[in-house]
Amino acid sequence: MSNNIVVAIDGYSSCGKSTLAKALAKKLHFIYVDSGAMYRAVTLYFLRNQVNLKDEQQVALALQDVHLNFHSRDYETHITLNDEEVSDEIRLMPVSENVSAVSAIKLVRTEMVKQQQRMGQSENIVMDGRDIGTMVFPEAQLKIFMTADPKVRAERRHKELLPKNPEITLEEVFENLAHRDYADTTRVESPLIRAEDAIILDNTNLTPEQQLQFALDKLAPFLNNG
Ligand code: DC
């Protein structure tokens, strides 16, 4: 059995999961994987190729043509879809509006989970997402479930999106988040739920530094033994 360390960070959209995951990976020289980027890249492919989400055969065939790769030289998410850099395009509204529907498809999830598990087989890794502690790495040494006030989340996200989407309003962002929360928690396949052994981190009033320290403290016993 391999003895690499796995940190699973799950939670609602725009809760600061990736900020914490990146900071932790950077500090510890672990690999960082943004699992949401994978669902987003699949969504982009499906949109471009007008894949009918209700047609299982079409979905299965399309998935065979989707080749994703991360190249994370600086702990940011750089993802390629069939060798094309799509890191920016997957953050735009067309993908954000359709990603919940795509990530609810069982075939899509099975394929993504398989790829994610492969990445965590032998390397120390921090992965963020919705089902990392429950489905992808149920044996992870540390599981964190992040939450924050919905209004604060929408404000943070809005600020993040403005440079690339100057037209976007706070209301639009709030609604997109509410819609995704609902879809993510009520879907049949791997809904977003807290793993029983996940530690809750509400970061409404915490700085990124405080969140990093929280995670490092929880991880300390594993690092000392490792
Ligand atoms: O983390 P994010 O907002 O970029 O994720 C985009 C979507 O992907 C989100 O609405 C839910 C889905 N997702 C998922 O179902 N499972 C994961 N492990 C990660 C993301």
GROMACS .gro file of C-alpha atoms and ligand atoms in nm:
model
  246
    1MET     CA    1   0.000   0.000   0.000
    2SER     CA    2   0.135   0.345  -0.083
    3ASN     CA    3   0.179   0.589   0.204
    4ASN     CA    4   0.138   0.916   0.022
    5ILE     CA    5  -0.070   1.186   0.187
    6VAL     CA    6  -0.405   1.289   0.041
    7VAL     CA    7  -0.593   1.603   0.145
    8ALA     CA    8  -0.955   1.627   0.028
    9ILE     CA    9  -1.120   1.970   0.027
   10ASP     CA   10  -1.491   1.977  -0.053
   11GLY     CA   11  -1.766   2.233  -0.026
   12TYR     CA   12  -2.004   2.464  -0.206
   13SER     CA   13  -1.910   2.671  -0.511
   14SER     CA   14  -1.692   2.976  -0.446
   15CYS     CA   15  -1.619   2.895  -0.084
   16GLY     CA   16  -1.248   2.947  -0.123
   17LYS     CA   17  -1.163   2.579  -0.166
   18SER     CA   18  -0.913   2.636  -0.442
   19THR     CA   19  -0.742   2.925  -0.263
   20LEU     CA   20  -0.682   2.705   0.039
   21ALA     CA   21  -0.593   2.398  -0.167
   22LYS     CA   22  -0.336   2.590  -0.371
   23ALA     CA   23  -0.179   2.754  -0.064
   24LEU     CA   24  -0.153   2.420   0.113
   25ALA     CA   25  -0.004   2.242  -0.187
   26LYS     CA   26   0.247   2.521  -0.237
   27LYS     CA   27   0.351   2.524   0.127
   28LEU     CA   28   0.398   2.146   0.144
   29HIS     CA   29   0.515   2.088  -0.216
   30PHE     CA   30   0.218   1.863  -0.281
   31ILE     CA   31   0.046   1.829  -0.618
   32TYR     CA   32  -0.270   2.041  -0.651
   33VAL     CA   33  -0.565   1.916  -0.854
   34ASP     CA   34  -0.874   2.126  -0.921
   35SER     CA   35  -1.132   1.857  -0.994
   36GLY     CA   36  -1.396   2.117  -1.086
   37ALA     CA   37  -1.177   2.223  -1.379
   38MET     CA   38  -1.211   1.871  -1.516
   39TYR     CA   39  -1.593   1.884  -1.509
   40ARG     CA   40  -1.575   2.231  -1.662
   41ALA     CA   41  -1.349   2.116  -1.947
   42VAL     CA   42  -1.581   1.824  -2.024
   43THR     CA   43  -1.871   2.072  -2.026
   44LEU     CA   44  -1.685   2.293  -2.272
   45TYR     CA   45  -1.628   1.999  -2.503
   46PHE     CA   46  -1.995   1.895  -2.481
   47LEU     CA   47  -2.111   2.252  -2.556
   48ARG     CA   48  -1.880   2.293  -2.852
   49ASN     CA   49  -1.986   1.960  -2.995
   50GLN     CA   50  -2.353   1.995  -2.906
   51VAL     CA   51  -2.361   1.667  -2.720
   52ASN     CA   52  -2.713   1.570  -2.618
   53LEU     CA   53  -2.683   1.513  -2.243
   54LYS     CA   54  -2.983   1.280  -2.243
   55ASP     CA   55  -2.830   1.048  -2.502
   56GLU     CA   56  -2.606   0.802  -2.315
   57GLN     CA   57  -2.440   0.673  -2.627
   58GLN     CA   58  -2.351   1.021  -2.745
   59VAL     CA   59  -2.214   1.104  -2.401
   60ALA     CA   60  -2.005   0.785  -2.391
   61LEU     CA   61  -1.866   0.847  -2.739
   62ALA     CA   62  -1.789   1.210  -2.663
   63LEU     CA   63  -1.607   1.114  -2.342
   64GLN     CA   64  -1.371   0.896  -2.544
   65ASP     CA   65  -1.265   1.209  -2.732
   66VAL     CA   66  -1.198   1.415  -2.422
   67HIS     CA   67  -0.832   1.414  -2.317
   68LEU     CA   68  -0.753   1.630  -2.018
   69ASN     CA   69  -0.415   1.723  -1.883
   70PHE     CA   70  -0.299   1.942  -1.600
   71HIS     CA   71   0.030   2.121  -1.613
   72SER     CA   72   0.053   2.303  -1.285
   73ARG     CA   73   0.393   2.468  -1.292
   74ASP     CA   74   0.292   2.744  -1.047
   75TYR     CA   75   0.008   2.590  -0.843
   76GLU     CA   76  -0.248   2.762  -1.063
   77THR     CA   77  -0.489   2.552  -1.265
   78HIS     CA   78  -0.362   2.505  -1.619
   79ILE     CA   79  -0.574   2.252  -1.798
   80THR     CA   80  -0.568   2.140  -2.158
   81LEU     CA   81  -0.856   1.984  -2.348
   82ASN     CA   82  -0.717   1.778  -2.635
   83ASP     CA   83  -0.394   1.979  -2.614
   84GLU     CA   84  -0.569   2.318  -2.625
   85GLU     CA   85  -0.524   2.545  -2.324
   86VAL     CA   86  -0.878   2.610  -2.192
   87SER     CA   87  -0.804   2.740  -1.841
   88ASP     CA   88  -0.970   3.078  -1.906
   89GLU     CA   89  -1.259   2.965  -2.121
   90ILE     CA   90  -1.385   2.713  -1.864
   91ARG     CA   91  -1.447   3.002  -1.618
   92LEU     CA   92  -1.688   3.187  -1.848
   93MET     CA   93  -2.066   3.187  -1.803
   94PRO     CA   94  -2.163   2.938  -2.077
   95VAL     CA   95  -1.962   2.670  -1.899
   96SER     CA   96  -2.069   2.782  -1.549
   97GLU     CA   97  -2.433   2.762  -1.652
   98ASN     CA   98  -2.407   2.410  -1.790
   99VAL     CA   99  -2.152   2.240  -1.568
  100SER     CA  100  -2.402   2.125  -1.306
  101ALA     CA  101  -2.602   1.934  -1.566
  102VAL     CA  102  -2.291   1.773  -1.712
  103SER     CA  103  -2.144   1.683  -1.373
  104ALA     CA  104  -2.470   1.513  -1.276
  105ILE     CA  105  -2.422   1.247  -1.547
  106LYS     CA  106  -2.310   0.913  -1.407
  107LEU     CA  107  -2.088   0.824  -1.702
  108VAL     CA  108  -1.907   1.155  -1.674
  109ARG     CA  109  -1.850   1.112  -1.301
  110THR     CA  110  -1.726   0.755  -1.334
  111GLU     CA  111  -1.463   0.863  -1.585
  112MET     CA  112  -1.351   1.169  -1.389
  113VAL     CA  113  -1.328   0.979  -1.059
  114LYS     CA  114  -1.115   0.711  -1.227
  115GLN     CA  115  -0.873   0.974  -1.356
  116GLN     CA  116  -0.865   1.155  -1.020
  117GLN     CA  117  -0.792   0.836  -0.826
  118ARG     CA  118  -0.503   0.760  -1.059
  119MET     CA  119  -0.352   1.101  -0.982
  120GLY     CA  120  -0.361   1.034  -0.607
  121GLN     CA  121  -0.215   0.685  -0.618
  122SER     CA  122   0.144   0.759  -0.539
  123GLU     CA  123   0.192   1.133  -0.492
  124ASN     CA  124   0.116   1.366  -0.204
  125ILE     CA  125  -0.184   1.554  -0.330
  126VAL     CA  126  -0.439   1.820  -0.241
  127MET     CA  127  -0.760   1.789  -0.443
  128ASP     CA  128  -1.062   2.014  -0.419
  129GLY     CA  129  -1.415   1.945  -0.539
  130ARG     CA  130  -1.751   1.815  -0.419
  131ASP     CA  131  -1.706   1.440  -0.370
  132ILE     CA  132  -1.335   1.408  -0.300
  133GLY     CA  133  -1.373   1.300   0.064
  134THR     CA  134  -1.678   1.084   0.000
  135MET     CA  135  -1.614   0.912  -0.335
  136VAL     CA  136  -1.271   0.983  -0.480
  137PHE     CA  137  -1.054   0.943  -0.170
  138PRO     CA  138  -1.264   0.806   0.117
  139GLU     CA  139  -0.934   0.711   0.288
  140ALA     CA  140  -0.783   1.062   0.270
  141GLN     CA  141  -0.579   1.151   0.579
  142LEU     CA  142  -0.742   1.494   0.601
  143LYS     CA  143  -1.087   1.596   0.480
  144ILE     CA  144  -1.202   1.955   0.502
  145PHE     CA  145  -1.556   2.066   0.423
  146MET     CA  146  -1.570   2.439   0.352
  147THR     CA  147  -1.866   2.669   0.395
  148ALA     CA  148  -1.920   3.048   0.397
  149ASP     CA  149  -2.208   3.293   0.401
  150PRO     CA  150  -2.377   3.285   0.054
  151LYS     CA  151  -2.367   3.665   0.023
  152VAL     CA  152  -1.996   3.675   0.099
  153ARG     CA  153  -1.937   3.396  -0.151
  154ALA     CA  154  -2.124   3.584  -0.427
  155GLU     CA  155  -1.930   3.904  -0.356
  156ARG     CA  156  -1.596   3.721  -0.371
  157ARG     CA  157  -1.690   3.546  -0.694
  158HIS     CA  158  -1.821   3.864  -0.853
  159LYS     CA  159  -1.493   4.040  -0.783
  160GLU     CA  160  -1.303   3.749  -0.933
  161LEU     CA  161  -1.515   3.740  -1.250
  162LEU     CA  162  -1.531   4.113  -1.323
  163PRO     CA  163  -1.194   4.150  -1.500
  164LYS     CA  164  -1.294   3.892  -1.761
  165ASN     CA  165  -1.672   3.961  -1.757
  166PRO     CA  166  -1.712   4.337  -1.702
  167GLU     CA  167  -2.089   4.316  -1.767
  168ILE     CA  168  -2.167   4.061  -1.500
  169THR     CA  169  -2.384   4.172  -1.206
  170LEU     CA  170  -2.372   4.060  -0.845
  171GLU     CA  171  -2.730   3.932  -0.878
  172GLU     CA  172  -2.638   3.709  -1.172
  173VAL     CA  173  -2.349   3.563  -0.977
  174PHE     CA  174  -2.564   3.511  -0.666
  175GLU     CA  175  -2.825   3.330  -0.871
  176ASN     CA  176  -2.575   3.112  -1.051
  177LEU     CA  177  -2.427   3.009  -0.716
  178ALA     CA  178  -2.769   2.937  -0.565
  179HIS     CA  179  -2.860   2.731  -0.869
  180ARG     CA  180  -2.535   2.534  -0.850
  181ASP     CA  181  -2.570   2.476  -0.474
  182TYR     CA  182  -2.915   2.336  -0.531
  183ALA     CA  183  -2.808   2.119  -0.825
  184ASP     CA  184  -2.490   1.996  -0.653
  185THR     CA  185  -2.665   1.895  -0.329
  186THR     CA  186  -2.976   1.737  -0.480
  187ARG     CA  187  -2.834   1.540  -0.773
  188VAL     CA  188  -2.870   1.163  -0.760
  189GLU     CA  189  -2.508   1.081  -0.847
  190SER     CA  190  -2.259   1.169  -0.570
  191PRO     CA  191  -2.440   1.473  -0.433
  192LEU     CA  192  -2.235   1.724  -0.240
  193ILE     CA  193  -2.245   1.609   0.120
  194ARG     CA  194  -1.999   1.631   0.403
  195ALA     CA  195  -1.809   1.310   0.469
  196GLU     CA  196  -1.874   1.204   0.829
  197ASP     CA  197  -1.507   1.245   0.914
  198ALA     CA  198  -1.462   1.579   0.737
  199ILE     CA  199  -1.374   1.883   0.947
  200ILE     CA  200  -1.597   2.186   0.882
  201LEU     CA  201  -1.421   2.511   0.800
  202ASP     CA  202  -1.648   2.817   0.781
  203ASN     CA  203  -1.428   3.088   0.633
  204THR     CA  204  -1.677   3.378   0.623
  205ASN     CA  205  -1.458   3.572   0.862
  206LEU     CA  206  -1.120   3.407   0.817
  207THR     CA  207  -0.824   3.535   0.619
  208PRO     CA  208  -0.650   3.302   0.374
  209GLU     CA  209  -0.355   3.284   0.616
  210GLN     CA  210  -0.581   3.173   0.902
  211GLN     CA  211  -0.734   2.904   0.682
  212LEU     CA  212  -0.394   2.777   0.578
  213GLN     CA  213  -0.282   2.759   0.941
  214PHE     CA  214  -0.599   2.569   1.032
  215ALA     CA  215  -0.526   2.307   0.765
  216LEU     CA  216  -0.156   2.283   0.854
  217ASP     CA  217  -0.244   2.226   1.221
  218LYS     CA  218  -0.483   1.945   1.129
  219LEU     CA  219  -0.226   1.788   0.900
  220ALA     CA  220   0.066   1.814   1.141
  221PRO     CA  221   0.031   1.463   1.290
  222PHE     CA  222   0.057   1.305   0.944
  223LEU     CA  223   0.350   1.518   0.838
  224ASN     CA  224   0.547   1.437   1.154
  225ASN     CA  225   0.491   1.065   1.109
  226GLY     CA  226   0.562   1.079   0.738
  227DC      O1  227  -1.533   2.390  -0.825
  227DC      P1  228  -1.606   2.447  -0.946
  227DC      O2  229  -1.712   2.547  -0.911
  227DC      O3  230  -1.515   2.495  -1.053
  227DC      O4  231  -1.685   2.321  -1.007
  227DC      C1  232  -1.764   2.331  -1.121
  227DC      C2  233  -1.880   2.234  -1.116
  227DC      O5  234  -1.833   2.100  -1.122
  227DC      C3  235  -1.967   2.244  -0.989
  227DC      O6  236  -2.087   2.311  -1.018
  227DC      C4  237  -1.994   2.101  -0.951
  227DC      C5  238  -1.904   2.016  -1.034
  227DC      N1  239  -1.807   1.936  -0.957
  227DC      C6  240  -1.846   1.812  -0.918
  227DC      O7  241  -1.959   1.773  -0.941
  227DC      N2  242  -1.757   1.731  -0.853
  227DC      C7  243  -1.634   1.772  -0.825
  227DC      N3  244  -1.549   1.690  -0.762
  227DC      C8  245  -1.593   1.903  -0.862
  227DC      C9  246  -1.683   1.984  -0.928
   0.00000   0.00000   0.00000
